Coordinates of C-alpha atoms in Angstrom, one line a residue:
M11 CA 68.5 -80.7 10.4
D12 CA 67.0 -80.6 13.8
M13 CA 69.2 -81.1 16.8
C14 CA 68.6 -84.2 19.0
K15 CA 66.7 -83.1 22.1
S16 CA 66.7 -84.5 25.6
I17 CA 63.0 -84.9 26.7
L18 CA 61.4 -85.9 30.0
V19 CA 58.0 -87.6 29.8
T20 CA 56.3 -88.0 33.2
G21 CA 53.7 -90.7 33.2
G22 CA 55.7 -92.2 30.4
A23 CA 54.6 -95.8 31.1
G24 CA 50.9 -94.9 30.8
F25 CA 48.6 -95.2 27.8
L26 CA 49.4 -91.9 26.2
G27 CA 52.9 -91.6 27.7
S28 CA 54.2 -94.9 26.2
H29 CA 53.0 -93.9 22.7
L30 CA 54.6 -90.5 23.1
C31 CA 57.9 -92.1 24.2
E32 CA 57.8 -94.2 21.0
R33 CA 57.1 -91.2 18.8
L34 CA 60.0 -89.1 20.3
L35 CA 62.5 -92.0 20.0
S36 CA 61.4 -92.5 16.4
Q37 CA 62.4 -88.9 15.6
G38 CA 65.8 -89.3 17.2
D39 CA 65.3 -87.7 20.6
E40 CA 66.7 -88.9 23.9
V41 CA 63.8 -89.8 26.2
I42 CA 63.7 -90.0 30.0
C43 CA 60.5 -91.8 31.0
A44 CA 59.5 -91.2 34.6
D45 CA 56.6 -93.1 36.2
N46 CA 55.6 -94.4 39.6
F47 CA 53.6 -97.2 38.1
Y48 CA 50.4 -96.3 40.0
T49 CA 48.5 -96.7 36.7
G50 CA 51.3 -97.0 34.2
R51 CA 52.4 -100.5 33.3
K52 CA 55.8 -101.8 32.5
D53 CA 54.4 -103.9 29.7
N54 CA 53.7 -100.6 27.9
I55 CA 57.3 -99.7 27.6
A56 CA 59.1 -103.1 27.9
H57 CA 59.9 -103.0 24.2
L58 CA 61.8 -99.7 24.7
I59 CA 64.1 -101.0 27.4
G60 CA 67.5 -101.4 25.9
H61 CA 67.0 -98.6 23.3
P62 CA 70.2 -96.5 23.4
K63 CA 68.3 -93.3 23.8
F64 CA 65.7 -94.5 26.3
E65 CA 66.0 -94.2 30.1
L66 CA 63.4 -95.4 32.6
I67 CA 63.1 -93.8 36.1
R68 CA 60.7 -94.9 38.8
H69 CA 59.6 -91.6 40.2
D70 CA 56.6 -89.9 41.7
V71 CA 56.2 -86.3 40.6
N72 CA 55.1 -85.3 44.1
F73 CA 58.8 -85.1 44.7
P74 CA 61.4 -83.0 42.8
L75 CA 63.3 -84.6 40.0
Y76 CA 66.8 -83.4 39.1
V77 CA 67.6 -84.1 35.4
E78 CA 68.9 -81.9 32.6
V79 CA 66.4 -81.7 29.7
D80 CA 65.3 -79.5 26.8
Q81 CA 61.6 -80.3 26.9
I82 CA 59.2 -81.8 29.5
Y83 CA 55.8 -83.4 28.8
N84 CA 53.8 -83.7 32.0
L85 CA 51.4 -86.6 31.6
A86 CA 51.6 -87.8 35.2
C87 CA 48.2 -88.3 36.7
P88 CA 45.6 -91.1 36.7
A89 CA 43.1 -90.1 34.0
S90 CA 40.1 -92.4 34.5
P91 CA 37.4 -91.9 37.2
V92 CA 38.0 -95.4 38.6
H93 CA 41.6 -94.6 39.2
Y94 CA 41.6 -90.9 40.1
Q95 CA 38.7 -91.4 42.6
F96 CA 40.4 -94.3 44.4
D97 CA 42.7 -91.9 46.2
P98 CA 41.3 -88.4 45.5
V99 CA 43.7 -86.6 47.8
M100 CA 46.7 -88.1 46.0
T101 CA 45.1 -87.2 42.6
T102 CA 44.9 -83.5 43.7
K103 CA 48.5 -83.6 45.0
T104 CA 49.8 -85.2 41.8
N105 CA 48.1 -82.4 39.8
V106 CA 49.2 -79.5 42.0
H107 CA 52.5 -80.6 43.6
G108 CA 53.5 -82.3 40.4
A109 CA 53.0 -79.2 38.4
I110 CA 55.0 -77.1 40.9
N111 CA 57.9 -79.5 40.9
L112 CA 58.1 -79.8 37.1
L113 CA 57.6 -76.1 36.5
G114 CA 60.5 -75.6 39.0
L115 CA 62.6 -78.0 36.9
A116 CA 61.6 -76.1 33.7
K117 CA 62.5 -72.8 35.3
R118 CA 66.0 -74.1 36.4
T119 CA 66.8 -75.8 33.1
K120 CA 65.0 -73.3 30.8
A121 CA 63.2 -76.2 29.3
R122 CA 59.9 -75.9 27.4
I123 CA 57.2 -77.7 29.4
L124 CA 53.8 -79.0 28.1
Q125 CA 51.0 -79.8 30.5
A126 CA 48.6 -82.6 29.5
S127 CA 45.4 -80.9 30.7
T128 CA 41.9 -82.3 30.0
S129 CA 38.5 -81.6 28.6
E130 CA 37.3 -82.2 32.2
V131 CA 38.2 -78.5 32.9
Y132 CA 35.0 -77.7 31.1
G133 CA 32.9 -79.8 33.5
D134 CA 29.3 -80.3 32.4
P135 CA 29.3 -77.7 29.7
D136 CA 26.4 -75.4 28.7
R137 CA 28.3 -74.4 25.5
H138 CA 28.8 -76.8 22.6
P139 CA 31.2 -77.5 21.2
Q140 CA 33.7 -76.3 23.8
P141 CA 36.2 -73.6 22.7
E142 CA 39.3 -72.8 24.8
A143 CA 37.8 -69.4 25.8
Y144 CA 34.9 -71.2 27.6
W145 CA 35.5 -71.2 31.4
G146 CA 33.4 -74.3 32.1
M147 CA 30.8 -75.5 34.7
V148 CA 32.7 -77.5 37.2
N149 CA 31.5 -78.8 40.6
P150 CA 34.4 -77.9 43.0
I151 CA 33.3 -80.3 45.7
G152 CA 32.0 -83.4 43.9
P153 CA 33.6 -86.9 43.5
R154 CA 35.3 -85.9 40.2
S155 CA 36.6 -82.6 41.6
C156 CA 40.0 -84.0 42.6
Y157 CA 40.8 -84.5 38.9
D158 CA 38.7 -81.6 37.3
E159 CA 39.9 -78.9 39.8
G160 CA 43.3 -80.4 40.1
K161 CA 43.8 -80.0 36.4
R162 CA 42.4 -76.5 36.5
C163 CA 44.8 -75.5 39.3
A164 CA 47.7 -77.0 37.3
E165 CA 46.8 -74.8 34.3
T166 CA 46.7 -71.8 36.7
L167 CA 50.2 -72.6 37.9
F168 CA 51.5 -73.0 34.4
F169 CA 50.3 -69.6 33.4
D170 CA 51.5 -68.0 36.6
Y171 CA 55.0 -69.4 36.2
H172 CA 54.9 -68.2 32.6
R173 CA 53.8 -64.7 33.6
Q174 CA 56.0 -64.4 36.7
Y175 CA 59.1 -66.3 35.7
G176 CA 59.0 -66.4 32.0
V177 CA 58.8 -70.2 31.9
D178 CA 58.1 -71.5 28.3
I179 CA 54.8 -73.3 28.6
R180 CA 52.4 -75.2 26.4
V181 CA 48.9 -76.4 27.6
A182 CA 46.9 -79.1 25.8
R183 CA 43.3 -79.9 26.7
I184 CA 42.9 -83.5 25.8
F185 CA 39.5 -84.9 24.9
N186 CA 38.5 -88.6 25.0
T187 CA 41.4 -90.6 23.5
Y188 CA 41.4 -94.4 22.8
G189 CA 43.7 -97.0 21.3
P190 CA 46.0 -99.9 22.1
R191 CA 47.5 -99.9 25.6
M192 CA 44.4 -98.5 27.3
H193 CA 44.3 -99.9 30.8
P194 CA 41.8 -102.8 30.7
D195 CA 40.3 -101.8 34.1
D196 CA 40.2 -98.1 33.7
G197 CA 36.4 -97.9 33.5
R198 CA 36.5 -95.7 30.3
V199 CA 33.7 -96.3 27.8
V200 CA 35.7 -97.6 24.9
S201 CA 37.7 -100.1 26.9
N202 CA 34.6 -101.1 28.9
F203 CA 32.5 -101.7 25.8
I204 CA 35.2 -103.6 23.9
I205 CA 36.1 -106.0 26.7
Q206 CA 32.4 -106.7 27.5
A207 CA 31.7 -107.3 23.8
L208 CA 34.6 -109.6 23.3
Q209 CA 33.5 -111.7 26.3
D210 CA 29.8 -111.5 25.3
K211 CA 28.9 -109.9 28.6
E212 CA 26.3 -107.2 29.1
I213 CA 27.2 -103.8 27.7
T214 CA 26.9 -101.4 30.7
I215 CA 25.4 -98.0 29.7
Y216 CA 24.9 -95.3 32.2
G217 CA 21.9 -93.1 31.9
N218 CA 19.8 -93.3 28.8
G219 CA 22.9 -93.6 26.5
L220 CA 22.1 -90.4 24.7
Q221 CA 25.0 -88.5 26.3
S222 CA 27.7 -87.8 23.7
R223 CA 31.5 -87.9 23.5
S224 CA 34.1 -87.4 20.8
F225 CA 36.8 -90.1 20.3
C226 CA 40.3 -89.4 19.1
Y227 CA 42.6 -92.2 18.1
V228 CA 45.9 -92.2 20.1
D229 CA 48.2 -91.7 17.0
D230 CA 46.3 -88.5 16.1
L231 CA 46.5 -87.2 19.7
I232 CA 50.3 -87.8 19.9
E233 CA 50.8 -85.9 16.7
G234 CA 48.9 -83.0 18.1
L235 CA 50.9 -83.0 21.3
V236 CA 54.2 -83.0 19.5
R237 CA 53.1 -80.2 17.1
L238 CA 52.0 -78.1 20.1
M239 CA 55.3 -78.6 21.9
N240 CA 57.2 -77.5 18.9
C241 CA 55.0 -74.6 17.8
E242 CA 56.5 -71.2 18.5
D243 CA 53.3 -69.2 18.1
I244 CA 51.0 -70.3 20.9
T245 CA 51.2 -71.2 24.6
G246 CA 47.7 -72.6 24.7
P247 CA 45.4 -73.8 26.1
V248 CA 44.7 -75.7 22.9
N249 CA 42.0 -78.4 22.5
L250 CA 43.1 -81.7 21.1
G251 CA 40.5 -84.2 20.2
N252 CA 38.2 -85.4 17.5
S253 CA 35.2 -83.2 16.7
G254 CA 33.1 -86.2 15.5
E255 CA 30.4 -86.8 18.1
Y256 CA 28.8 -90.1 19.1
S257 CA 26.2 -91.0 21.7
M258 CA 27.0 -93.9 24.0
L259 CA 24.3 -96.0 22.2
E260 CA 25.9 -95.3 18.8
L261 CA 29.3 -96.3 20.2
A262 CA 28.0 -99.5 21.7
E263 CA 26.2 -100.5 18.4
K264 CA 29.4 -99.8 16.4
I265 CA 31.5 -102.0 18.8
L266 CA 29.0 -104.8 18.7
E267 CA 29.0 -104.7 14.9
L268 CA 32.9 -104.7 14.7
T269 CA 33.3 -107.5 17.3
G270 CA 30.3 -109.7 16.1
S271 CA 29.3 -109.9 19.8
T272 CA 26.0 -111.2 21.1
S273 CA 26.1 -108.9 24.1
Q274 CA 22.9 -107.2 25.3
L275 CA 22.7 -103.6 26.5
R276 CA 22.0 -103.0 30.2
F277 CA 21.3 -99.5 31.6
Y278 CA 22.4 -98.1 35.0
P279 CA 21.9 -94.8 36.8
L280 CA 24.2 -91.9 35.5
P281 CA 27.2 -91.2 37.8
E282 CA 27.2 -87.9 39.7
D283 CA 28.6 -84.9 37.6
D284 CA 28.9 -87.0 34.4
P285 CA 28.9 -84.6 31.5
R286 CA 26.0 -84.8 29.1
Q287 CA 28.0 -83.6 26.1
R288 CA 31.7 -83.4 25.3
C289 CA 33.0 -82.2 22.0
P290 CA 36.0 -80.0 21.2
D291 CA 36.2 -76.9 19.1
I292 CA 39.6 -77.6 17.4
S293 CA 39.8 -74.5 15.2
Q294 CA 42.8 -73.2 17.1
A295 CA 44.7 -76.5 16.6
A296 CA 43.9 -76.3 12.9
Q297 CA 45.0 -72.6 12.7
Y298 CA 48.2 -72.7 14.7
L299 CA 49.3 -76.3 14.4
G300 CA 47.9 -77.3 11.1
W301 CA 46.4 -80.3 12.9
S302 CA 43.2 -82.3 12.7
P303 CA 42.5 -86.0 13.3
T304 CA 42.7 -88.3 10.4
C305 CA 41.8 -91.7 11.8
E306 CA 38.1 -92.7 11.3
L307 CA 36.4 -94.2 14.4
S308 CA 35.8 -97.6 12.8
V309 CA 39.5 -97.9 11.8
G310 CA 40.7 -96.9 15.3
L311 CA 38.3 -99.2 17.0
R312 CA 39.5 -102.2 14.9
H313 CA 43.1 -101.5 16.0
T314 CA 41.9 -101.3 19.6
I315 CA 39.7 -104.4 19.4
E316 CA 42.7 -106.4 18.1
Y317 CA 44.8 -105.1 21.0
F318 CA 42.3 -106.2 23.6
K319 CA 41.7 -109.6 21.9
G320 CA 45.4 -110.3 22.3
L321 CA 45.4 -109.0 25.9
L322 CA 42.5 -111.2 26.8
Q323 CA 44.2 -114.2 25.2
E324 CA 47.3 -113.5 27.3
M325 CA 45.2 -113.2 30.5
R326 CA 43.5 -116.5 29.7
G327 CA 46.8 -118.2 29.0
A328 CA 48.3 -116.9 32.3
S329 CA 45.2 -118.1 34.2
N330 CA 45.4 -121.6 32.7
Q331 CA 49.1 -121.8 33.5
R332 CA 48.4 -120.8 37.1
R333 CA 45.6 -123.5 37.4
A334 CA 47.9 -126.1 35.9
S335 CA 50.7 -125.1 38.3
M336 CA 48.4 -125.3 41.3
A337 CA 47.1 -128.8 40.2
T338 CA 50.7 -130.0 39.9
E339 CA 51.5 -128.7 43.3
R340 CA 48.5 -130.5 44.8
Y341 CA 49.6 -133.7 43.0
L342 CA 53.1 -133.5 44.3
R343 CA 51.9 -132.9 47.9
K344 CA 49.8 -136.1 47.6
L345 CA 52.9 -138.1 46.5
A346 CA 54.9 -136.7 49.4

């Protein structure tokens, strides 16, 4: 029987982090969730508050954290262009200073540490699908560079700490992931399309819509992260994502079909440095982790659509309540 572990999850109130905290608690581990709530949301982990093995800390990884743990998952960083480009200097600092601080913690406690890296390290690739050995084509001075190069530098630090100090590391390169608890305003294609479709608004497509992405459901991704953390045979980097590939037009059509929306497509210029293709070679994950995604896109999209339906209903309810409250206040002022 496995021993209960004490595990730190930074960025634990975010989309992926909250699902990871749930998974770790379900297998009996003690979880410390650290988040500065820059993009993480308390609603994501509210149901975990009060769990006897869950602890929440408001903390920014740009500053050292002093805890005693067996494992560290570093998921701390805004992951969508809307959020990471809002304060690009802070994004770079979070990637670099955060990695240094957490690697220092792992060195002191002898904890195993996993870095949530990204497919963005491959840039706009000229090799398809992208294997881990591919070095990528990244613009070091563009508007996305704070995230792309920040993550690349974090990987460098992880491997240097491993080589120089013997820190026990794992590096996961995460490809497009979707599912419940995605931030509604993160600007990512799945959340954008679903929210626009549910409101019968125009579906915004950048470029000609033929650029492709692969989409991995969150439960599959979390399974991959946990397997990588607990695998003894590989440090990484390891690609985690779904190798099924869809164009933006195909994704939009599928979401329109599943929502029954009357939304029309509207095309806009392609953002600078936006990759034309993004699809993982997951042969290493299959070989070393025995992992591959199992959730079909249509199934995962249905779960995600239901989540956003509920979220939009809550938002409408809160808006109606505010309007009613304001009307009551105006009426009372008249009586006074």
